[in-house]
Amino acid sequence: MKVSDVLVRCLENEGVKYVFGMAGKENLDLINSLSRSKQIHFVNVRHEQGAAFMADVYGRLSKEVGVCLSTLGPGATNLLTGISSAQLDHSPVVALIGQAGVERQHKESHQFLDIEKIYEPATKWSTQIKDSQNVPAIIRKAFKLALMEKPGAVAISIPENFSSEMINNMPIPVKNLPESVPVTEAINAASTLIRNCSQPFIIIGNGVLRQNAVDVLRTFVNTLQSPVTHSFMAKGVLDKEHPCNYFTFGFSEEDEVLPGINEADLLIVIGFDFVEKLPKDWNTKKIPVLHIDTLPAEINEYYPVEIELVGNLQKTLQLLNNTALPKKAWKPLGTLKSRIISAYQINENQRQPSNLPFTIENMLHCIEELTSEYTIVVSDVGAHKVSIARTYQPKKANGLIISNGLASMGVAIPGSIGAKLACPNDLVICITGDGGALMNFAEIETANRLGLPFIIIVLNDSELKLEVQQMNKLFGESFGVTYQNPDFVKLAEGYRIKGRKARNLDDFEKALKESLQTLEKMVLIEVFLQDSK
């Protein structure tokens, strides 16, 4: 059997449903083999970066490995940004990359780059197939590594001369990943540590979602009744109305939760990834830490671990819950929660759109009120990402997708394609600035071709708002961060999708309601917020 046919058999063996990518001379054998698969749908995209972002968000939401494909040279380098994003956001992704034949790799050659070395710092494992007989073993190892905690990206480059070779090797059976739990002595020591503290503060990270530990985490919180805060990527673990919910932390400025954290005598840190925010930014007092995660704690001066529980989070928290933990209820600074609600502009009451300014916060409140639990908001990167992290409250875990590792602009539109394929029955709403939108706007054609109905909200202010804010603060003026934008509604119509403009909150609410009632295809809403130009 041809190597590319065996490789597709290996992908089918791993349960792959989608491969996102672009064709090029060096991967044509593989694409031809994919065309005969009854299981795998090849999603041909408009740019390799979009393919990697699709695989990233698909992997994060489905908890299966997202797979993307490119050819060599510029195809491989285009793919790199999205692969780096998956690595830092801990999404399981495998990249298959066409490469020059081995006969021309030892010398200067057209479009040849050392892909294996380029991808090395951006992945858990970067390798090149050097012997076609090893294809099944390499694919099995790649998928295992991509899924193992902490999940991430793997890159496999495939020299074109191997793809058409004939081999007899077949896929290697998939085995469940090994799981471990802390020893009884460690669980008991952690329980004692909690009993002996007075004011624990719980910090939740994205690992809780990755490990399907939301329910046991809620039991843990409901028992202790201690205050809880979430990283950007863990929002939705606790309901907005939960009395212990102190919402989100990890902002560069005006992080309203920090005074409460500083009052604690123990930080219970569960499934948190340092890539979201280093401890020096939120544990300046070096408060003792109970570390609960899938991997041992990193050594950090501002992360003084008293005890660490390392293992499967769902099972570890269940064991901890079984130790009859005591109630540890307390309220940081008394009125801190009400101050956070006010500062973060978290909506507690019904709005009257005609009486309110058209700010991003009020737009987000409108989305919250008009959508159900089965909604996924995908945020691009920019000033609006910070506003969404502060204000928007998803109704379920993984109801908000924020890239907070690499934090690359351009993730939202292709990411929404990955989200809709992973969760086809959920409403997907993409919120992007004009800068991020135009980086991967062409993927609207991909979504339209696939018949994926979701809503794109483009915030049109003709500038990189976050950079404008930062430059004005540093220098009193901004430079090099403004643009002339197209008419996004007309641009959407050019892609044969419906577009609407919203210049006030009434306009937006009407456009959103109409979109929700007739959402059979994509809809784009071009938004001009009150402080926009």
Coordinates of C-alpha atoms in Angstrom, one line a residue:
M1 CA 0.0 0.0 0.0
K2 CA 1.2 3.5 -0.8
V3 CA 2.6 5.5 2.2
S4 CA 0.1 8.2 1.9
D5 CA -2.7 5.6 1.9
V6 CA -1.3 4.1 5.1
L7 CA -1.0 7.5 6.7
V8 CA -4.7 8.2 6.0
R9 CA -5.5 4.8 7.5
C10 CA -3.5 5.9 10.6
L11 CA -5.5 9.1 10.8
E12 CA -8.7 7.2 10.6
N13 CA -7.4 4.8 13.3
E14 CA -7.0 7.9 15.5
G15 CA -10.6 8.9 14.9
V16 CA -9.8 12.0 12.8
K17 CA -12.9 13.6 11.3
Y18 CA -11.4 16.8 9.7
V19 CA -8.1 17.8 8.2
F20 CA -7.7 21.5 7.6
G21 CA -5.2 22.6 5.0
M22 CA -4.0 23.6 1.5
A23 CA -2.7 21.6 -1.4
G24 CA 0.8 21.9 -2.7
K25 CA 3.1 19.9 -4.9
E26 CA 4.7 18.1 -2.0
N27 CA 1.5 16.9 -0.3
L28 CA -0.6 16.0 -3.4
D29 CA -0.3 12.2 -2.8
L30 CA -1.6 12.7 0.7
I31 CA -4.6 14.8 -0.5
N32 CA -5.3 12.2 -3.1
S33 CA -5.4 9.5 -0.4
L34 CA -7.7 11.7 1.7
S35 CA -10.1 12.1 -1.2
R36 CA -10.9 8.3 -0.8
S37 CA -11.5 8.4 2.9
K38 CA -15.1 7.8 4.0
Q39 CA -14.4 9.1 7.5
I40 CA -12.2 12.2 7.0
H41 CA -13.4 15.5 5.5
F42 CA -10.6 17.5 4.0
V43 CA -11.4 21.2 4.6
N44 CA -9.5 23.2 2.0
V45 CA -8.8 26.7 3.4
R46 CA -7.7 30.0 2.0
H47 CA -4.6 30.4 4.1
E48 CA -2.5 27.9 6.1
Q49 CA -2.7 30.1 9.2
G50 CA -6.5 29.7 9.1
A51 CA -6.1 26.0 8.9
A52 CA -4.0 25.9 12.1
F53 CA -6.4 28.1 14.0
M54 CA -9.3 25.9 12.9
A55 CA -7.4 22.8 14.2
D56 CA -6.5 24.7 17.4
V57 CA -10.1 25.6 18.4
Y58 CA -11.5 22.3 17.1
G59 CA -9.0 20.4 19.3
R60 CA -9.7 22.6 22.3
L61 CA -13.5 22.1 22.1
S62 CA -13.7 18.5 20.9
K63 CA -10.9 17.3 23.1
E64 CA -9.8 15.4 20.1
V65 CA -6.6 16.1 18.1
G66 CA -7.1 18.9 15.5
V67 CA -5.2 18.1 12.3
C68 CA -3.9 20.6 9.8
L69 CA -1.9 20.2 6.6
S70 CA 0.4 22.3 4.5
T71 CA 3.1 22.0 1.9
L72 CA 6.7 23.1 2.4
G73 CA 8.4 26.5 2.4
P74 CA 5.8 29.4 2.7
G75 CA 3.0 26.9 3.4
A76 CA 4.9 25.6 6.4
T77 CA 5.9 29.1 7.7
N78 CA 2.3 30.3 7.2
L79 CA 1.1 27.4 9.4
L80 CA 3.6 28.2 12.2
T81 CA 1.6 31.0 13.9
G82 CA -1.5 28.9 14.4
I83 CA 0.6 25.9 15.6
S84 CA 2.4 28.2 18.1
S85 CA -1.0 29.3 19.3
A86 CA -2.1 25.7 19.9
Q87 CA 1.1 25.0 21.8
L88 CA 0.8 27.9 24.2
D89 CA -3.0 27.5 24.6
H90 CA -2.5 23.8 25.2
S91 CA -4.8 22.6 22.4
P92 CA -4.0 19.2 20.9
V93 CA -3.0 19.6 17.3
V94 CA -0.9 17.6 14.8
A95 CA 0.5 19.4 11.7
L96 CA 1.3 17.4 8.6
I97 CA 3.8 19.3 6.5
G98 CA 5.0 18.4 3.0
Q99 CA 8.7 18.6 2.5
A100 CA 11.3 18.4 -0.2
G101 CA 12.5 15.0 -1.1
V102 CA 15.6 13.8 0.9
E103 CA 17.7 13.8 -2.2
R104 CA 17.8 17.7 -2.3
Q105 CA 17.8 18.4 1.5
H106 CA 21.6 18.5 1.8
K107 CA 22.0 21.5 -0.5
E108 CA 20.4 24.9 -1.4
S109 CA 17.1 24.0 -3.0
H110 CA 13.9 25.7 -4.1
Q111 CA 11.5 26.4 -1.2
F112 CA 13.5 24.1 1.1
L113 CA 13.8 25.1 4.8
D114 CA 14.6 22.9 7.7
I115 CA 11.0 22.6 8.9
E116 CA 11.9 20.2 11.7
K117 CA 14.2 22.8 13.3
I118 CA 11.8 25.7 12.7
Y119 CA 9.0 24.0 14.5
E120 CA 11.1 22.6 17.3
P121 CA 10.6 25.5 19.8
A122 CA 6.9 25.8 18.9
T123 CA 5.8 22.2 19.5
K124 CA 6.0 19.3 21.9
W125 CA 7.7 17.3 19.2
S126 CA 8.9 18.2 15.7
T127 CA 10.1 15.4 13.5
Q128 CA 10.7 14.4 9.9
I129 CA 9.8 11.0 8.5
K130 CA 13.2 9.5 7.6
D131 CA 12.0 6.0 6.9
S132 CA 8.6 5.3 5.4
Q133 CA 8.3 2.1 7.4
N134 CA 8.0 4.2 10.6
V135 CA 4.9 6.1 9.5
P136 CA 2.4 4.2 11.7
A137 CA 4.7 4.5 14.8
I138 CA 5.3 8.3 14.2
I139 CA 1.5 9.0 13.8
R140 CA 0.6 7.1 16.9
K141 CA 3.3 8.8 18.9
A142 CA 2.3 12.2 17.6
F143 CA -1.3 11.8 18.6
K144 CA -0.4 10.4 22.0
L145 CA 2.0 13.4 22.7
A146 CA -0.5 16.0 21.4
L147 CA -3.2 14.7 23.9
M148 CA -1.0 14.0 26.9
E149 CA -1.1 16.7 29.6
K150 CA -0.3 19.4 29.0
P151 CA -1.7 19.1 25.5
G152 CA 0.0 20.9 22.6
A153 CA 1.2 20.7 19.1
V154 CA 3.2 18.2 17.1
A155 CA 4.7 18.8 13.7
I156 CA 5.5 16.0 11.2
S157 CA 7.3 16.9 7.9
I158 CA 6.9 14.3 5.1
P159 CA 9.4 14.3 2.3
E160 CA 7.6 14.0 -1.0
N161 CA 9.7 11.0 -2.2
F162 CA 8.3 8.9 0.6
S163 CA 4.5 9.5 -0.1
S164 CA 4.3 7.2 -3.1
E165 CA 6.5 4.4 -1.7
M166 CA 4.9 1.1 -1.1
I167 CA 4.9 -0.4 2.5
N168 CA 3.0 -3.1 4.3
N169 CA 2.8 -1.5 7.7
M170 CA -0.6 -1.0 9.3
P171 CA -1.9 1.5 12.0
I172 CA -0.9 0.8 15.6
P173 CA -3.9 0.3 17.9
V174 CA -4.9 3.3 20.0
K175 CA -4.6 2.8 23.8
N176 CA -6.1 5.0 26.5
L177 CA -3.6 7.6 28.0
P178 CA -2.2 6.6 31.4
E179 CA -3.8 8.4 34.3
S180 CA -2.3 8.9 37.8
V181 CA -3.6 10.3 41.1
P182 CA -1.7 11.6 44.1
V183 CA -0.9 9.1 46.9
T184 CA -3.2 9.1 50.0
E185 CA -0.6 10.8 52.1
A186 CA -0.5 13.8 49.8
I187 CA -4.4 14.0 49.6
N188 CA -4.5 14.0 53.4
A189 CA -1.8 16.5 53.7
A190 CA -3.6 18.9 51.3
S191 CA -6.8 18.4 53.3
T192 CA -5.0 19.3 56.5
L193 CA -3.5 22.3 54.9
I194 CA -6.9 23.5 54.0
R195 CA -8.3 22.8 57.5
N196 CA -5.5 24.8 59.1
C197 CA -5.9 28.0 56.9
S198 CA -8.4 30.7 57.6
Q199 CA -8.9 32.5 54.3
P200 CA -8.2 30.3 51.2
F201 CA -8.7 31.8 47.7
I202 CA -9.3 29.5 44.8
I203 CA -7.7 30.2 41.4
I204 CA -9.1 28.2 38.5
G205 CA -7.2 27.6 35.2
N206 CA -8.0 26.1 31.8
G207 CA -6.8 22.6 33.0
V208 CA -10.1 22.2 34.8
L209 CA -11.9 22.4 31.5
R210 CA -9.3 20.2 29.6
Q211 CA -9.7 17.5 32.2
N212 CA -13.5 17.5 32.4
A213 CA -13.2 18.4 36.1
V214 CA -15.9 21.1 36.2
D215 CA -18.5 19.2 38.2
V216 CA -16.1 18.0 40.9
L217 CA -14.6 21.4 41.0
R218 CA -18.0 22.9 41.7
T219 CA -18.5 20.4 44.5
F220 CA -15.2 21.4 46.0
V221 CA -16.1 25.1 45.8
N222 CA -19.6 24.6 47.2
T223 CA -18.0 22.7 50.2
L224 CA -15.4 25.3 51.0
Q225 CA -17.5 28.4 50.0
S226 CA -14.3 30.3 49.6
P227 CA -13.9 33.0 46.9
V228 CA -13.0 31.9 43.4
T229 CA -11.4 33.6 40.4
H230 CA -10.9 32.3 36.9
S231 CA -8.2 32.8 34.3
F232 CA -9.3 34.2 30.9
M233 CA -9.5 30.7 29.4
A234 CA -11.4 29.2 32.4
K235 CA -14.4 31.5 32.4
G236 CA -17.7 29.7 32.8
V237 CA -16.7 27.1 35.3
L238 CA -18.8 28.9 37.9
D239 CA -22.2 30.5 37.1
K240 CA -22.3 34.3 37.1
E241 CA -24.7 34.2 40.1
H242 CA -22.6 31.9 42.2
P243 CA -21.9 33.6 45.5
C244 CA -18.2 32.5 45.4
N245 CA -17.6 33.8 41.9
Y246 CA -15.1 36.7 41.9
F247 CA -15.0 36.5 38.2
T248 CA -11.7 37.0 36.2
F249 CA -8.1 37.8 37.0
G250 CA -5.0 38.2 34.9
F251 CA -5.3 41.7 33.6
S252 CA -2.2 43.8 33.0
E253 CA -3.8 46.8 34.6
E254 CA -6.7 47.5 37.0
D255 CA -7.0 43.9 38.1
E256 CA -9.7 44.4 40.7
V257 CA -9.5 40.9 42.1
L258 CA -5.9 41.3 43.4
P259 CA -6.7 43.0 46.7
G260 CA -8.8 40.0 47.6
I261 CA -6.1 37.5 46.6
N262 CA -3.7 39.5 48.8
E263 CA -5.9 39.0 51.8
A264 CA -5.7 35.2 51.6
D265 CA -3.5 33.0 53.7
L266 CA -3.6 30.1 51.2
L267 CA -4.0 30.1 47.4
I268 CA -5.5 26.9 46.0
V269 CA -4.4 27.0 42.4
I270 CA -6.1 24.4 40.2
G271 CA -5.2 23.6 36.6
F272 CA -3.6 27.0 36.0
D273 CA -1.1 27.6 33.2
F274 CA 1.6 30.2 33.8
V275 CA 1.4 31.2 30.1
E276 CA -1.8 33.1 31.0
K277 CA -0.2 35.2 33.7
L278 CA 3.0 34.8 35.7
P279 CA 2.6 34.5 39.5
K280 CA 4.7 37.7 40.1
D281 CA 1.7 39.6 38.7
W282 CA -0.8 38.1 41.1
N283 CA 1.1 36.8 44.1
T284 CA 3.3 39.6 45.0
K285 CA 3.0 38.8 48.7
K286 CA 4.2 35.2 48.0
I287 CA 1.2 33.6 49.7
P288 CA 1.6 29.8 50.2
V289 CA 0.2 27.7 47.4
L290 CA -1.6 24.4 47.2
H291 CA -0.8 23.3 43.7
I292 CA -3.4 21.0 42.0
D293 CA -2.5 20.1 38.4
T294 CA -1.6 17.4 36.0
L295 CA 2.1 18.2 36.1
P296 CA 4.4 19.3 39.0
A297 CA 4.6 23.0 39.7
E298 CA 7.2 25.1 37.9
I299 CA 9.8 26.6 40.2
N300 CA 9.0 30.2 40.7
E301 CA 9.9 32.7 43.4
Y302 CA 6.3 34.0 43.5
Y303 CA 4.7 30.5 43.6
P304 CA 5.8 29.1 47.0
V305 CA 4.2 25.6 46.9
E306 CA 3.4 24.1 50.3
I307 CA 1.9 20.9 48.9
E308 CA 1.3 19.7 45.3
L309 CA -1.3 17.2 44.1
V310 CA -0.3 15.9 40.7
G311 CA -2.5 13.8 38.6
N312 CA -5.8 13.6 36.8
L313 CA -7.7 16.6 38.0
Q314 CA -11.2 15.0 38.0
K315 CA -10.0 12.1 40.1
T316 CA -7.7 14.2 42.3
L317 CA -10.5 16.6 43.2
Q318 CA -12.9 13.7 43.9
L319 CA -10.4 12.2 46.3
L320 CA -10.0 15.6 48.0
N321 CA -13.8 16.0 48.2
N322 CA -14.0 12.7 50.0
T323 CA -11.9 13.9 52.9
A324 CA -14.8 15.8 54.4
L325 CA -13.4 19.3 53.8
P326 CA -14.5 22.0 56.2
K327 CA -16.4 25.2 55.3
K328 CA -14.0 28.1 54.7
A329 CA -16.4 30.9 53.8
W330 CA -15.1 34.5 53.9
K331 CA -15.6 37.8 52.0
P332 CA -12.5 39.6 50.8
L333 CA -12.5 43.3 51.8
G334 CA -16.2 42.9 52.5
T335 CA -17.5 44.9 49.5
L336 CA -14.9 43.6 47.0
K337 CA -17.3 41.6 44.9
S338 CA -19.7 44.5 44.4
R339 CA -16.7 46.7 43.4
I340 CA -15.6 44.1 40.9
I341 CA -19.1 43.9 39.4
S342 CA -19.2 47.6 39.1
A343 CA -15.6 48.0 37.7
Y344 CA -16.0 45.1 35.3
Q345 CA -19.5 46.3 34.2
I346 CA -21.0 42.9 34.8
N347 CA -24.7 43.2 34.2
E348 CA -27.1 42.1 37.0
N349 CA -30.3 43.7 35.8
Q350 CA -32.3 43.9 32.6
R351 CA -31.2 46.7 30.3
Q352 CA -33.3 49.2 28.3
P353 CA -31.2 49.5 25.1
S354 CA -32.5 52.9 24.0
N355 CA -31.4 54.4 27.3
L356 CA -27.8 53.1 27.2
P357 CA -24.7 54.2 25.3
F358 CA -23.3 51.9 22.6
T359 CA -20.3 50.5 24.5
I360 CA -18.7 47.1 24.1
E361 CA -19.9 46.3 27.6
N362 CA -23.5 47.0 26.8
M363 CA -23.2 45.1 23.5
L364 CA -21.9 42.1 25.5
H365 CA -24.8 42.3 28.0
C366 CA -27.2 42.2 25.0
I367 CA -25.5 39.1 23.7
E368 CA -25.8 37.5 27.2
E369 CA -29.5 38.2 27.4
L370 CA -30.5 37.1 24.0
T371 CA -28.5 33.8 23.8
S372 CA -29.0 30.5 25.5
E373 CA -26.6 28.3 27.4
Y374 CA -25.7 26.6 24.1
T375 CA -23.6 29.5 22.9
I376 CA -19.9 29.7 22.2
V377 CA -18.4 33.2 21.8
V378 CA -15.0 33.2 20.1
S379 CA -12.9 36.3 20.8
D380 CA -10.2 37.7 18.6
V381 CA -7.2 39.5 20.1
G382 CA -7.2 43.3 20.8
A383 CA -8.7 45.7 23.2
H384 CA -12.0 44.0 22.9
K385 CA -10.5 40.7 24.2
V386 CA -9.8 42.5 27.5
S387 CA -13.3 43.9 27.7
I388 CA -14.8 40.4 26.9
A389 CA -12.6 38.8 29.6
R390 CA -13.8 41.4 32.1
T391 CA -17.4 41.7 31.3
Y392 CA -18.8 38.7 29.3
Q393 CA -20.1 35.8 31.4
P394 CA -20.6 32.6 29.5
K395 CA -23.4 30.3 30.7
K396 CA -21.2 27.2 30.6
A397 CA -17.6 26.1 30.7
N398 CA -16.0 26.5 27.3
G399 CA -18.7 28.9 26.3
L400 CA -16.0 31.5 25.7
I401 CA -12.9 30.8 23.6
I402 CA -10.1 33.3 24.2
S403 CA -6.6 32.8 23.0
N404 CA -4.4 33.9 25.9
G405 CA -1.2 32.1 25.3
L406 CA 0.3 33.3 22.0
A407 CA -2.7 35.6 21.8
S408 CA -2.5 36.1 18.0
M409 CA -4.8 38.5 16.1
G410 CA -6.7 36.8 13.3
V411 CA -7.8 33.7 15.3
A412 CA -11.5 34.4 15.6
I413 CA -13.0 33.8 12.1
P414 CA -11.1 30.6 11.4
G415 CA -11.5 29.6 15.1
S416 CA -15.2 29.9 14.7
I417 CA -15.1 27.4 11.9
G418 CA -13.3 25.0 14.2
A419 CA -15.8 25.7 17.0
K420 CA -18.9 25.1 14.8
L421 CA -17.5 21.8 13.5
A422 CA -16.6 20.7 17.0
C423 CA -20.0 21.8 18.4
P424 CA -22.5 21.8 15.5
N425 CA -25.6 22.2 17.7
D426 CA -24.3 25.3 19.5
L427 CA -24.7 28.9 18.4
V428 CA -21.3 30.4 17.6
I429 CA -20.7 34.1 17.8
C430 CA -17.3 35.5 16.6
I431 CA -16.3 38.9 17.9
T432 CA -13.3 40.5 16.2
G433 CA -11.8 43.9 15.7
D434 CA -11.3 45.2 12.2
G435 CA -7.5 44.4 12.4
G436 CA -8.0 40.8 13.3
A437 CA -10.9 40.4 10.9
L438 CA -8.9 41.4 7.9
M439 CA -6.1 39.1 8.7
N440 CA -8.2 36.0 7.9
F441 CA -11.3 37.4 6.4
A442 CA -11.0 35.1 3.4
E443 CA -11.9 32.1 5.6
I444 CA -15.5 33.4 5.4
E445 CA -15.5 31.7 2.0
T446 CA -14.4 28.5 3.6
A447 CA -17.2 28.7 6.2
N448 CA -19.8 29.6 3.6
R449 CA -18.7 26.7 1.4
L450 CA -19.1 24.4 4.3
G451 CA -22.6 25.8 5.0
L452 CA -21.6 26.7 8.6
P453 CA -24.1 29.2 10.1
F454 CA -22.5 31.6 12.7
I455 CA -22.5 35.3 13.5
I456 CA -19.5 37.5 12.9
I457 CA -19.4 40.8 14.8
V458 CA -16.8 43.2 13.4
L459 CA -15.9 46.2 15.6
N460 CA -15.0 48.9 13.1
D461 CA -12.9 51.7 14.6
S462 CA -10.2 51.9 11.9
E463 CA -7.4 51.5 14.5
L464 CA -5.5 49.0 16.7
K465 CA -7.3 50.2 19.8
L466 CA -5.2 48.5 22.4
E467 CA -2.0 49.9 20.9
V468 CA -3.6 53.4 20.7
Q469 CA -4.5 53.2 24.4
Q470 CA -1.0 52.0 25.3
M471 CA 0.9 54.6 23.2
N472 CA -1.3 57.4 24.5
K473 CA -0.5 56.4 28.0
L474 CA 3.2 56.1 27.3
F475 CA 3.8 59.0 24.9
G476 CA 0.7 61.2 25.0
E477 CA 0.1 60.3 21.3
S478 CA -0.2 57.4 18.9
F479 CA 1.4 56.7 15.6
G480 CA 1.3 54.0 13.0
V481 CA -1.9 52.3 14.3
T482 CA -4.7 53.6 12.2
Y483 CA -6.2 52.4 8.9
Q484 CA -8.8 52.9 6.2
N485 CA -11.3 50.1 6.3
P486 CA -13.5 48.7 3.6
D487 CA -17.3 48.6 4.0
F488 CA -17.6 45.3 5.9
V489 CA -21.2 44.8 5.0
K490 CA -20.5 45.2 1.3
L491 CA -17.5 42.9 1.7
A492 CA -19.7 40.3 3.3
E493 CA -22.2 40.6 0.5
G494 CA -19.3 39.9 -1.9
Y495 CA -19.0 36.6 -0.1
R496 CA -22.7 36.0 -0.5
I497 CA -23.6 36.4 3.1
K498 CA -25.9 38.8 4.8
G499 CA -24.5 42.0 6.4
R500 CA -26.0 44.5 8.7
K501 CA -24.7 47.8 10.3
A502 CA -25.2 48.8 13.9
R503 CA -24.5 52.4 15.1
N504 CA -26.4 52.2 18.4
L505 CA -27.6 49.6 20.9
D506 CA -31.1 49.5 19.4
D507 CA -29.6 48.7 16.0
F508 CA -27.4 46.0 17.4
E509 CA -30.2 44.4 19.4
K510 CA -32.5 44.3 16.4
A511 CA -29.7 42.9 14.1
L512 CA -28.8 40.2 16.7
K513 CA -32.5 39.2 17.2
E514 CA -33.0 39.0 13.4
S515 CA -29.8 37.0 13.0
L516 CA -30.8 34.5 15.7
Q517 CA -34.2 34.0 14.2
T518 CA -33.0 33.2 10.7
L519 CA -29.5 31.8 11.2
E520 CA -29.2 29.3 8.4
K521 CA -26.0 30.9 7.0
M522 CA -23.4 33.2 8.3
V523 CA -24.4 36.8 9.2
L524 CA -22.0 39.7 9.6
I525 CA -22.8 42.7 11.9
E526 CA -20.6 45.7 11.4
V527 CA -20.5 47.6 14.7
F528 CA -19.6 51.2 15.3
L529 CA -19.3 51.6 19.1
Q530 CA -19.8 55.0 20.8
D531 CA -16.1 55.7 21.2
S532 CA -15.3 54.5 17.7
K533 CA -14.5 56.9 14.9

